Short mmCIF file of N, CA and C in Angstrom, two decimals:
data_model
loop_
_atom_site.label_atom_id
_atom_site.label_comp_id
_atom_site.label_asym_id
_atom_site.label_seq_id
_atom_site.Cartn_x
_atom_site.Cartn_y
_atom_site.Cartn_z
N ARG A 1 -41.58 84.81 62.25
CA ARG A 1 -42.69 83.91 62.08
C ARG A 1 -42.21 82.49 62.38
N ALA A 2 -42.94 81.77 63.14
CA ALA A 2 -42.57 80.42 63.55
C ALA A 2 -42.90 79.42 62.44
N LEU A 3 -42.10 78.37 62.36
CA LEU A 3 -42.37 77.30 61.41
C LEU A 3 -43.45 76.38 61.96
N ALA A 4 -44.37 76.01 61.12
CA ALA A 4 -45.43 75.10 61.54
C ALA A 4 -45.06 73.68 61.11
N LEU A 5 -45.16 72.73 62.01
CA LEU A 5 -44.92 71.34 61.67
C LEU A 5 -46.19 70.73 61.09
N VAL A 6 -46.02 70.03 60.00
CA VAL A 6 -47.16 69.37 59.37
C VAL A 6 -47.15 67.91 59.82
N PRO A 7 -48.21 67.45 60.43
CA PRO A 7 -48.25 66.06 60.92
C PRO A 7 -47.99 65.07 59.79
N GLY A 8 -47.20 64.04 60.11
CA GLY A 8 -46.95 62.98 59.14
C GLY A 8 -45.83 63.25 58.15
N THR A 9 -45.09 64.34 58.31
CA THR A 9 -44.03 64.64 57.34
C THR A 9 -42.64 64.27 57.85
N LEU A 10 -42.54 63.85 59.08
CA LEU A 10 -41.25 63.49 59.64
C LEU A 10 -40.99 62.01 59.44
N ALA A 11 -39.72 61.66 59.27
CA ALA A 11 -39.33 60.27 59.10
C ALA A 11 -38.09 60.00 59.94
N ALA A 12 -37.93 58.78 60.35
CA ALA A 12 -36.76 58.39 61.13
C ALA A 12 -35.50 58.50 60.27
N LEU A 13 -34.41 58.84 60.90
CA LEU A 13 -33.14 58.91 60.19
C LEU A 13 -32.68 57.50 59.83
N PRO A 14 -32.03 57.34 58.67
CA PRO A 14 -31.56 56.01 58.30
C PRO A 14 -30.47 55.54 59.26
N LYS A 15 -30.39 54.23 59.45
CA LYS A 15 -29.38 53.66 60.35
C LYS A 15 -28.02 53.60 59.69
N ARG A 16 -27.97 53.58 58.36
CA ARG A 16 -26.71 53.49 57.62
C ARG A 16 -26.55 54.67 56.68
N GLN A 17 -25.32 55.14 56.55
CA GLN A 17 -25.03 56.16 55.55
C GLN A 17 -25.10 55.52 54.16
N PRO A 18 -25.62 56.21 53.17
CA PRO A 18 -25.63 55.62 51.83
C PRO A 18 -24.22 55.55 51.25
N ALA A 19 -24.01 54.59 50.39
CA ALA A 19 -22.75 54.45 49.66
C ALA A 19 -23.10 54.19 48.21
N TRP A 20 -22.33 54.77 47.30
CA TRP A 20 -22.57 54.61 45.87
C TRP A 20 -21.40 53.88 45.24
N ARG A 21 -21.69 52.99 44.33
CA ARG A 21 -20.67 52.28 43.56
C ARG A 21 -21.15 52.22 42.12
N ASP A 22 -20.22 52.45 41.21
CA ASP A 22 -20.50 52.31 39.78
C ASP A 22 -19.89 51.00 39.30
N ILE A 23 -20.67 50.24 38.56
CA ILE A 23 -20.18 48.99 38.01
C ILE A 23 -20.46 48.96 36.51
N ALA A 24 -19.65 48.20 35.78
CA ALA A 24 -19.90 47.95 34.36
C ALA A 24 -20.11 46.45 34.20
N VAL A 25 -21.18 46.09 33.52
CA VAL A 25 -21.54 44.69 33.34
C VAL A 25 -21.60 44.40 31.84
N VAL A 26 -20.83 43.39 31.40
CA VAL A 26 -20.86 42.98 29.99
C VAL A 26 -21.96 41.95 29.82
N VAL A 27 -22.86 42.24 28.90
CA VAL A 27 -24.04 41.39 28.69
C VAL A 27 -24.22 41.11 27.20
N PRO A 28 -24.96 40.04 26.86
CA PRO A 28 -25.30 39.81 25.45
C PRO A 28 -26.14 40.99 24.92
N ARG A 29 -25.99 41.28 23.66
CA ARG A 29 -26.67 42.44 23.06
C ARG A 29 -28.19 42.41 23.26
N GLY A 30 -28.80 41.27 23.36
CA GLY A 30 -30.26 41.17 23.52
C GLY A 30 -30.75 41.42 24.95
N THR A 31 -29.85 41.57 25.92
CA THR A 31 -30.24 41.80 27.31
C THR A 31 -30.84 43.20 27.45
N THR A 32 -31.99 43.28 28.10
CA THR A 32 -32.63 44.58 28.28
C THR A 32 -32.19 45.23 29.58
N HIS A 33 -32.34 46.53 29.62
CA HIS A 33 -32.05 47.30 30.84
C HIS A 33 -32.93 46.80 31.98
N ASP A 34 -34.21 46.60 31.72
CA ASP A 34 -35.14 46.16 32.77
C ASP A 34 -34.73 44.82 33.36
N ALA A 35 -34.30 43.88 32.52
CA ALA A 35 -33.89 42.56 33.00
C ALA A 35 -32.64 42.67 33.87
N LEU A 36 -31.68 43.47 33.45
CA LEU A 36 -30.45 43.63 34.22
C LEU A 36 -30.75 44.27 35.58
N VAL A 37 -31.50 45.36 35.59
CA VAL A 37 -31.80 46.06 36.84
C VAL A 37 -32.62 45.17 37.78
N ALA A 38 -33.56 44.39 37.25
CA ALA A 38 -34.35 43.48 38.09
C ALA A 38 -33.44 42.43 38.74
N THR A 39 -32.48 41.92 38.00
CA THR A 39 -31.55 40.94 38.55
C THR A 39 -30.68 41.56 39.62
N ILE A 40 -30.17 42.76 39.38
CA ILE A 40 -29.34 43.46 40.36
C ILE A 40 -30.14 43.74 41.62
N ARG A 41 -31.36 44.22 41.47
CA ARG A 41 -32.19 44.55 42.64
C ARG A 41 -32.50 43.32 43.47
N SER A 42 -32.81 42.19 42.82
CA SER A 42 -33.12 40.99 43.59
C SER A 42 -31.88 40.46 44.31
N ALA A 43 -30.70 40.60 43.70
CA ALA A 43 -29.47 40.13 44.33
C ALA A 43 -29.04 41.06 45.48
N GLY A 44 -29.37 42.34 45.39
CA GLY A 44 -28.93 43.31 46.39
C GLY A 44 -29.90 43.57 47.51
N ALA A 45 -31.09 43.00 47.44
CA ALA A 45 -32.10 43.25 48.48
C ALA A 45 -31.63 42.67 49.81
N PRO A 46 -31.91 43.29 50.93
CA PRO A 46 -32.68 44.51 51.13
C PRO A 46 -31.81 45.76 51.24
N LEU A 47 -30.48 45.64 51.12
CA LEU A 47 -29.61 46.80 51.35
C LEU A 47 -29.50 47.74 50.15
N LEU A 48 -29.82 47.26 48.96
CA LEU A 48 -29.71 48.09 47.77
C LEU A 48 -30.89 49.04 47.70
N ARG A 49 -30.61 50.36 47.68
CA ARG A 49 -31.69 51.36 47.59
C ARG A 49 -32.10 51.63 46.15
N SER A 50 -31.09 51.68 45.24
CA SER A 50 -31.42 51.96 43.85
C SER A 50 -30.34 51.44 42.93
N ALA A 51 -30.72 51.18 41.69
CA ALA A 51 -29.81 50.79 40.62
C ALA A 51 -30.21 51.60 39.40
N THR A 52 -29.31 52.45 38.92
CA THR A 52 -29.63 53.37 37.84
C THR A 52 -28.66 53.20 36.68
N LEU A 53 -29.19 52.88 35.51
CA LEU A 53 -28.36 52.77 34.31
C LEU A 53 -27.92 54.16 33.88
N PHE A 54 -26.59 54.36 33.64
CA PHE A 54 -26.16 55.67 33.19
C PHE A 54 -25.33 55.63 31.92
N ASP A 55 -25.02 54.45 31.39
CA ASP A 55 -24.28 54.39 30.13
C ASP A 55 -24.45 53.02 29.49
N VAL A 56 -24.52 53.00 28.17
CA VAL A 56 -24.50 51.77 27.39
C VAL A 56 -23.41 51.94 26.35
N TRP A 57 -22.52 50.93 26.26
CA TRP A 57 -21.41 51.04 25.32
C TRP A 57 -21.28 49.75 24.53
N ALA A 58 -21.13 49.90 23.23
CA ALA A 58 -20.83 48.79 22.33
C ALA A 58 -19.82 49.31 21.32
N PRO A 59 -18.72 48.60 21.12
CA PRO A 59 -17.70 49.10 20.20
C PRO A 59 -18.21 49.10 18.75
N ALA A 60 -17.67 50.01 17.96
CA ALA A 60 -18.04 50.08 16.55
C ALA A 60 -17.56 48.83 15.82
N ALA A 61 -16.41 48.32 16.25
CA ALA A 61 -15.84 47.12 15.64
C ALA A 61 -15.46 46.14 16.74
N PRO A 62 -16.40 45.28 17.18
CA PRO A 62 -16.09 44.34 18.25
C PRO A 62 -15.04 43.32 17.81
N GLY A 63 -14.40 42.74 18.81
CA GLY A 63 -13.39 41.73 18.54
C GLY A 63 -12.14 42.01 19.32
N PRO A 64 -11.02 41.39 18.95
CA PRO A 64 -9.76 41.57 19.70
C PRO A 64 -9.39 43.05 19.81
N GLY A 65 -9.03 43.45 21.01
CA GLY A 65 -8.63 44.84 21.24
C GLY A 65 -9.77 45.75 21.66
N SER A 66 -11.02 45.35 21.43
CA SER A 66 -12.15 46.22 21.80
C SER A 66 -12.60 45.97 23.23
N GLY A 67 -12.23 44.83 23.79
CA GLY A 67 -12.66 44.49 25.14
C GLY A 67 -13.96 43.72 25.19
N LEU A 68 -14.68 43.67 24.08
CA LEU A 68 -15.94 42.94 24.02
C LEU A 68 -15.95 42.02 22.81
N ALA A 69 -16.64 40.90 22.95
CA ALA A 69 -16.78 39.97 21.84
C ALA A 69 -17.96 40.41 20.96
N GLU A 70 -18.05 39.82 19.81
CA GLU A 70 -19.18 40.06 18.91
C GLU A 70 -20.48 39.76 19.65
N GLY A 71 -21.47 40.65 19.55
CA GLY A 71 -22.76 40.43 20.17
C GLY A 71 -22.84 40.83 21.64
N GLU A 72 -21.81 41.50 22.16
CA GLU A 72 -21.83 41.94 23.56
C GLU A 72 -21.88 43.47 23.62
N ARG A 73 -22.36 43.96 24.76
CA ARG A 73 -22.31 45.38 25.06
C ARG A 73 -22.13 45.54 26.56
N SER A 74 -21.79 46.75 26.99
CA SER A 74 -21.52 47.01 28.40
C SER A 74 -22.55 48.00 28.93
N PHE A 75 -23.16 47.63 30.05
CA PHE A 75 -24.07 48.53 30.76
C PHE A 75 -23.34 49.05 31.99
N ALA A 76 -23.34 50.36 32.20
CA ALA A 76 -22.78 50.96 33.42
C ALA A 76 -23.95 51.32 34.33
N VAL A 77 -23.87 50.87 35.59
CA VAL A 77 -24.97 51.02 36.53
C VAL A 77 -24.44 51.63 37.82
N ARG A 78 -25.12 52.64 38.33
CA ARG A 78 -24.79 53.23 39.64
C ARG A 78 -25.67 52.56 40.69
N LEU A 79 -25.01 52.00 41.71
CA LEU A 79 -25.71 51.33 42.80
C LEU A 79 -25.68 52.23 44.03
N GLU A 80 -26.80 52.36 44.69
CA GLU A 80 -26.85 53.08 45.97
C GLU A 80 -27.20 52.08 47.06
N TRP A 81 -26.27 51.94 48.00
CA TRP A 81 -26.45 51.01 49.12
C TRP A 81 -26.77 51.82 50.37
N GLY A 82 -27.55 51.25 51.25
CA GLY A 82 -27.81 51.98 52.47
C GLY A 82 -28.66 51.31 53.46
#
């Protein structure tokens, strides 16, 4: 049986291969995910395809040795460039 092509379902191939990078950003505890992702997207346009939060970390006891100061947390974000 032959495959039928459905009009309008084909798209041009991308000119660039996608690349993924994971970054961790230390932010004040009051910073929202939406605000961070909006800032990343505006800075990465037009090459940034997506920014996805995949981890939030805050130490149980912030201060020396924890890597973060009081009132900070770390957002890990996966960036897809292409």
